[in-house]
Amino acid sequence: MLQCLILELEMVFSWLNLLAKFGFSDITGIDYSPSAIQLSGSVIEKEGLSNIKLKVEDFLNLSTQLSGFHICIDKGTFDAISLNPDNAIEKRKQYVKSLSRVLKVKGFFLITSCNWTKEELLNEFSEGFELFEELPTPKFSFGGRSGNSVAALVFKNVRLFLGQIQGVDHTWPFPRTAPPQG
């Protein structure tokens, strides 16, 4: 088993199943909807995956028990929060605070967004996060211009959240290797 604390947000149809099959352990999926967690639990049970924990959690109002993750995966939660007509700017700021709290320093945040460009995401996550890598996504061309319909980025948490315990090793368990040349 690969020891790595992984958190996926709003996770009905999930990467967690795939990660569990590849041998990762200490995997947690959260969703604010009890019925989504129940559906995910049925899928996980059917596939015989015992190393995934599921919790009903609102990412904007987290319990204190959710912290210390090496990786956090988001494939639509930030988009949904951003579209909320009730104080979306403040909710996006709370999302970034929650993310800082759940991730270890040097932990990684993977986000896939169909509503935000790379540049916009860099701005939204400029406090406490640095771009680690841009993942390839499909490109399209229209009217002589090219672009991406989806942004997929990996950020690294570079800020210690005040609630994290001092003196604990907050490093990523696997060092980054240089990409192959050529």
Short mmCIF file of C-alpha atoms in Angstrom, two decimals:
data_model
loop_
_atom_site.label_atom_id
_atom_site.label_comp_id
_atom_site.label_asym_id
_atom_site.label_seq_id
_atom_site.Cartn_x
_atom_site.Cartn_y
_atom_site.Cartn_z
CA MET A 1 0.00 0.00 0.00
CA LEU A 2 1.18 3.52 -0.79
CA GLN A 3 0.82 5.61 2.38
CA CYS A 4 -0.61 8.93 1.31
CA LEU A 5 -3.52 10.86 2.79
CA ILE A 6 -5.78 11.82 -0.11
CA LEU A 7 -8.93 13.93 0.09
CA GLU A 8 -11.47 14.29 -2.72
CA LEU A 9 -14.19 16.93 -2.58
CA GLU A 10 -17.80 16.34 -3.61
CA MET A 11 -17.01 12.92 -4.90
CA VAL A 12 -19.96 10.92 -6.17
CA PHE A 13 -18.13 9.60 -9.26
CA SER A 14 -14.61 9.62 -8.12
CA TRP A 15 -10.89 9.32 -8.73
CA LEU A 16 -10.67 7.67 -5.33
CA ASN A 17 -11.77 4.30 -6.66
CA LEU A 18 -8.96 4.36 -9.21
CA LEU A 19 -6.37 5.49 -6.65
CA ALA A 20 -7.48 2.74 -4.26
CA LYS A 21 -7.11 0.15 -7.02
CA PHE A 22 -3.56 1.42 -7.64
CA GLY A 23 -2.69 0.72 -4.01
CA PHE A 24 -3.11 4.08 -2.29
CA SER A 25 -4.44 3.96 1.26
CA ASP A 26 -5.74 6.54 3.73
CA ILE A 27 -8.16 7.88 1.14
CA THR A 28 -11.07 10.09 2.19
CA GLY A 29 -13.96 11.37 0.10
CA ILE A 30 -16.29 14.09 1.31
CA ASP A 31 -19.57 15.50 0.09
CA TYR A 32 -22.11 17.76 1.77
CA SER A 33 -24.91 15.49 0.53
CA PRO A 34 -25.66 12.38 2.62
CA SER A 35 -27.29 10.73 -0.40
CA ALA A 36 -24.12 11.29 -2.49
CA ILE A 37 -22.06 9.65 0.23
CA GLN A 38 -24.55 6.76 0.37
CA LEU A 39 -24.33 6.29 -3.42
CA SER A 40 -20.52 6.43 -3.31
CA GLY A 41 -20.53 3.91 -0.46
CA SER A 42 -22.58 1.50 -2.57
CA VAL A 43 -20.12 1.78 -5.46
CA ILE A 44 -17.12 1.31 -3.16
CA GLU A 45 -18.72 -1.69 -1.47
CA LYS A 46 -19.61 -3.27 -4.82
CA GLU A 47 -15.99 -2.85 -5.96
CA GLY A 48 -14.62 -4.25 -2.67
CA LEU A 49 -12.55 -1.19 -1.80
CA SER A 50 -12.06 -1.06 1.94
CA ASN A 51 -9.36 1.65 2.04
CA ILE A 52 -11.68 4.57 1.24
CA LYS A 53 -13.37 6.52 4.05
CA LEU A 54 -16.46 8.58 3.25
CA LYS A 55 -17.66 11.55 5.28
CA VAL A 56 -20.51 14.01 5.05
CA GLU A 57 -18.69 17.36 5.21
CA ASP A 58 -19.33 20.84 3.91
CA PHE A 59 -15.93 22.02 2.63
CA LEU A 60 -16.77 25.62 3.52
CA ASN A 61 -17.61 24.66 7.14
CA LEU A 62 -15.23 21.83 7.95
CA SER A 63 -15.03 19.89 11.16
CA THR A 64 -11.69 20.09 12.96
CA GLN A 65 -11.06 16.39 12.28
CA LEU A 66 -10.28 16.93 8.59
CA SER A 67 -6.59 17.85 8.19
CA GLY A 68 -3.13 16.56 7.33
CA PHE A 69 -3.76 15.52 3.72
CA HIS A 70 -0.94 15.15 1.18
CA ILE A 71 -3.29 15.55 -1.79
CA CYS A 72 -6.66 17.23 -2.31
CA ILE A 73 -8.57 16.68 -5.56
CA ASP A 74 -11.31 18.97 -6.88
CA LYS A 75 -13.12 18.35 -10.15
CA GLY A 76 -16.02 20.76 -9.88
CA THR A 77 -16.54 21.92 -6.30
CA PHE A 78 -14.76 25.26 -6.77
CA ASP A 79 -16.77 25.80 -9.97
CA ALA A 80 -20.04 25.16 -8.14
CA ILE A 81 -19.11 27.44 -5.24
CA SER A 82 -18.13 30.15 -7.72
CA LEU A 83 -21.55 30.04 -9.36
CA ASN A 84 -23.40 30.49 -6.07
CA PRO A 85 -25.46 33.70 -6.30
CA ASP A 86 -25.13 34.33 -2.54
CA ASN A 87 -21.79 35.99 -1.81
CA ALA A 88 -19.63 33.94 -4.20
CA ILE A 89 -16.50 36.04 -3.59
CA GLU A 90 -16.56 35.37 0.16
CA LYS A 91 -17.28 31.68 -0.41
CA ARG A 92 -14.28 31.40 -2.75
CA LYS A 93 -12.09 32.96 -0.05
CA GLN A 94 -13.46 30.49 2.50
CA TYR A 95 -12.71 27.64 0.08
CA VAL A 96 -9.04 28.72 -0.08
CA LYS A 97 -8.90 28.93 3.74
CA SER A 98 -10.42 25.45 4.06
CA LEU A 99 -7.97 24.11 1.50
CA SER A 100 -5.02 25.60 3.41
CA ARG A 101 -6.31 23.95 6.56
CA VAL A 102 -6.76 20.42 5.20
CA LEU A 103 -3.48 20.23 3.24
CA LYS A 104 -0.07 19.71 4.76
CA VAL A 105 2.60 22.24 3.86
CA LYS A 106 4.01 21.07 0.52
CA GLY A 107 0.79 19.11 -0.04
CA PHE A 108 -0.70 19.14 -3.51
CA PHE A 109 -4.03 20.45 -4.74
CA LEU A 110 -5.31 19.17 -8.10
CA ILE A 111 -8.10 21.20 -9.64
CA THR A 112 -10.02 20.70 -12.87
CA SER A 113 -12.25 23.61 -13.85
CA CYS A 114 -14.48 24.29 -16.82
CA ASN A 115 -15.40 27.78 -15.56
CA TRP A 116 -11.98 29.29 -14.82
CA THR A 117 -8.91 29.84 -16.99
CA LYS A 118 -5.39 29.03 -15.85
CA GLU A 119 -4.70 32.72 -15.23
CA GLU A 120 -7.88 33.17 -13.20
CA LEU A 121 -7.10 30.11 -11.06
CA LEU A 122 -3.56 31.37 -10.47
CA ASN A 123 -5.08 34.60 -9.16
CA GLU A 124 -7.68 32.85 -6.97
CA PHE A 125 -5.05 30.61 -5.34
CA SER A 126 -2.22 33.16 -5.19
CA GLU A 127 -2.25 33.33 -1.38
CA GLY A 128 -0.49 30.32 0.06
CA PHE A 129 -0.28 28.23 -3.11
CA GLU A 130 2.16 28.11 -5.98
CA LEU A 131 1.68 26.51 -9.36
CA PHE A 132 3.43 23.16 -9.51
CA GLU A 133 2.29 21.98 -12.91
CA GLU A 134 -0.30 22.57 -15.62
CA LEU A 135 -1.84 19.32 -16.81
CA PRO A 136 -2.60 18.85 -20.51
CA THR A 137 -6.23 19.34 -21.53
CA PRO A 138 -8.02 19.28 -24.89
CA LYS A 139 -7.59 22.38 -27.05
CA PHE A 140 -10.04 23.95 -29.48
CA SER A 141 -9.84 26.63 -32.16
CA PHE A 142 -12.53 29.09 -33.16
CA GLY A 143 -12.35 32.28 -35.16
CA GLY A 144 -8.59 32.05 -35.53
CA ARG A 145 -7.97 31.76 -31.78
CA SER A 146 -7.01 28.69 -29.72
CA GLY A 147 -7.86 27.84 -26.16
CA ASN A 148 -8.75 25.18 -23.66
CA SER A 149 -12.26 24.29 -22.58
CA VAL A 150 -10.91 23.00 -19.26
CA ALA A 151 -8.10 24.12 -16.96
CA ALA A 152 -6.31 21.41 -14.96
CA LEU A 153 -3.66 22.61 -12.53
CA VAL A 154 -1.58 21.23 -9.69
CA PHE A 155 -0.77 23.66 -6.88
CA LYS A 156 1.54 23.18 -3.93
CA ASN A 157 0.57 24.48 -0.49
CA VAL A 158 3.40 26.74 0.64
CA ARG A 159 1.76 28.18 3.75
CA LEU A 160 1.36 26.64 7.17
CA PHE A 161 -2.21 27.08 8.38
CA LEU A 162 -2.23 28.49 11.90
CA GLY A 163 -4.23 25.52 13.16
CA GLN A 164 -1.63 22.98 12.04
CA ILE A 165 0.58 21.48 14.73
CA GLN A 166 4.11 22.88 14.96
CA GLY A 167 7.00 20.40 14.99
CA VAL A 168 5.24 17.83 12.81
CA ASP A 169 6.81 16.84 9.48
CA HIS A 170 4.56 18.47 6.88
CA THR A 171 6.53 17.35 3.84
CA TRP A 172 5.20 15.54 0.82
CA PRO A 173 6.11 11.85 1.13
CA PHE A 174 7.41 11.50 -2.42
CA PRO A 175 10.05 13.88 -3.82
CA ARG A 176 9.30 15.40 -7.21
CA THR A 177 11.49 14.03 -9.95
CA ALA A 178 12.52 16.06 -12.96
CA PRO A 179 10.44 15.43 -16.09
CA PRO A 180 12.16 13.40 -18.81
CA GLN A 181 14.16 15.49 -21.27
CA GLY A 182 13.65 15.29 -24.99
#
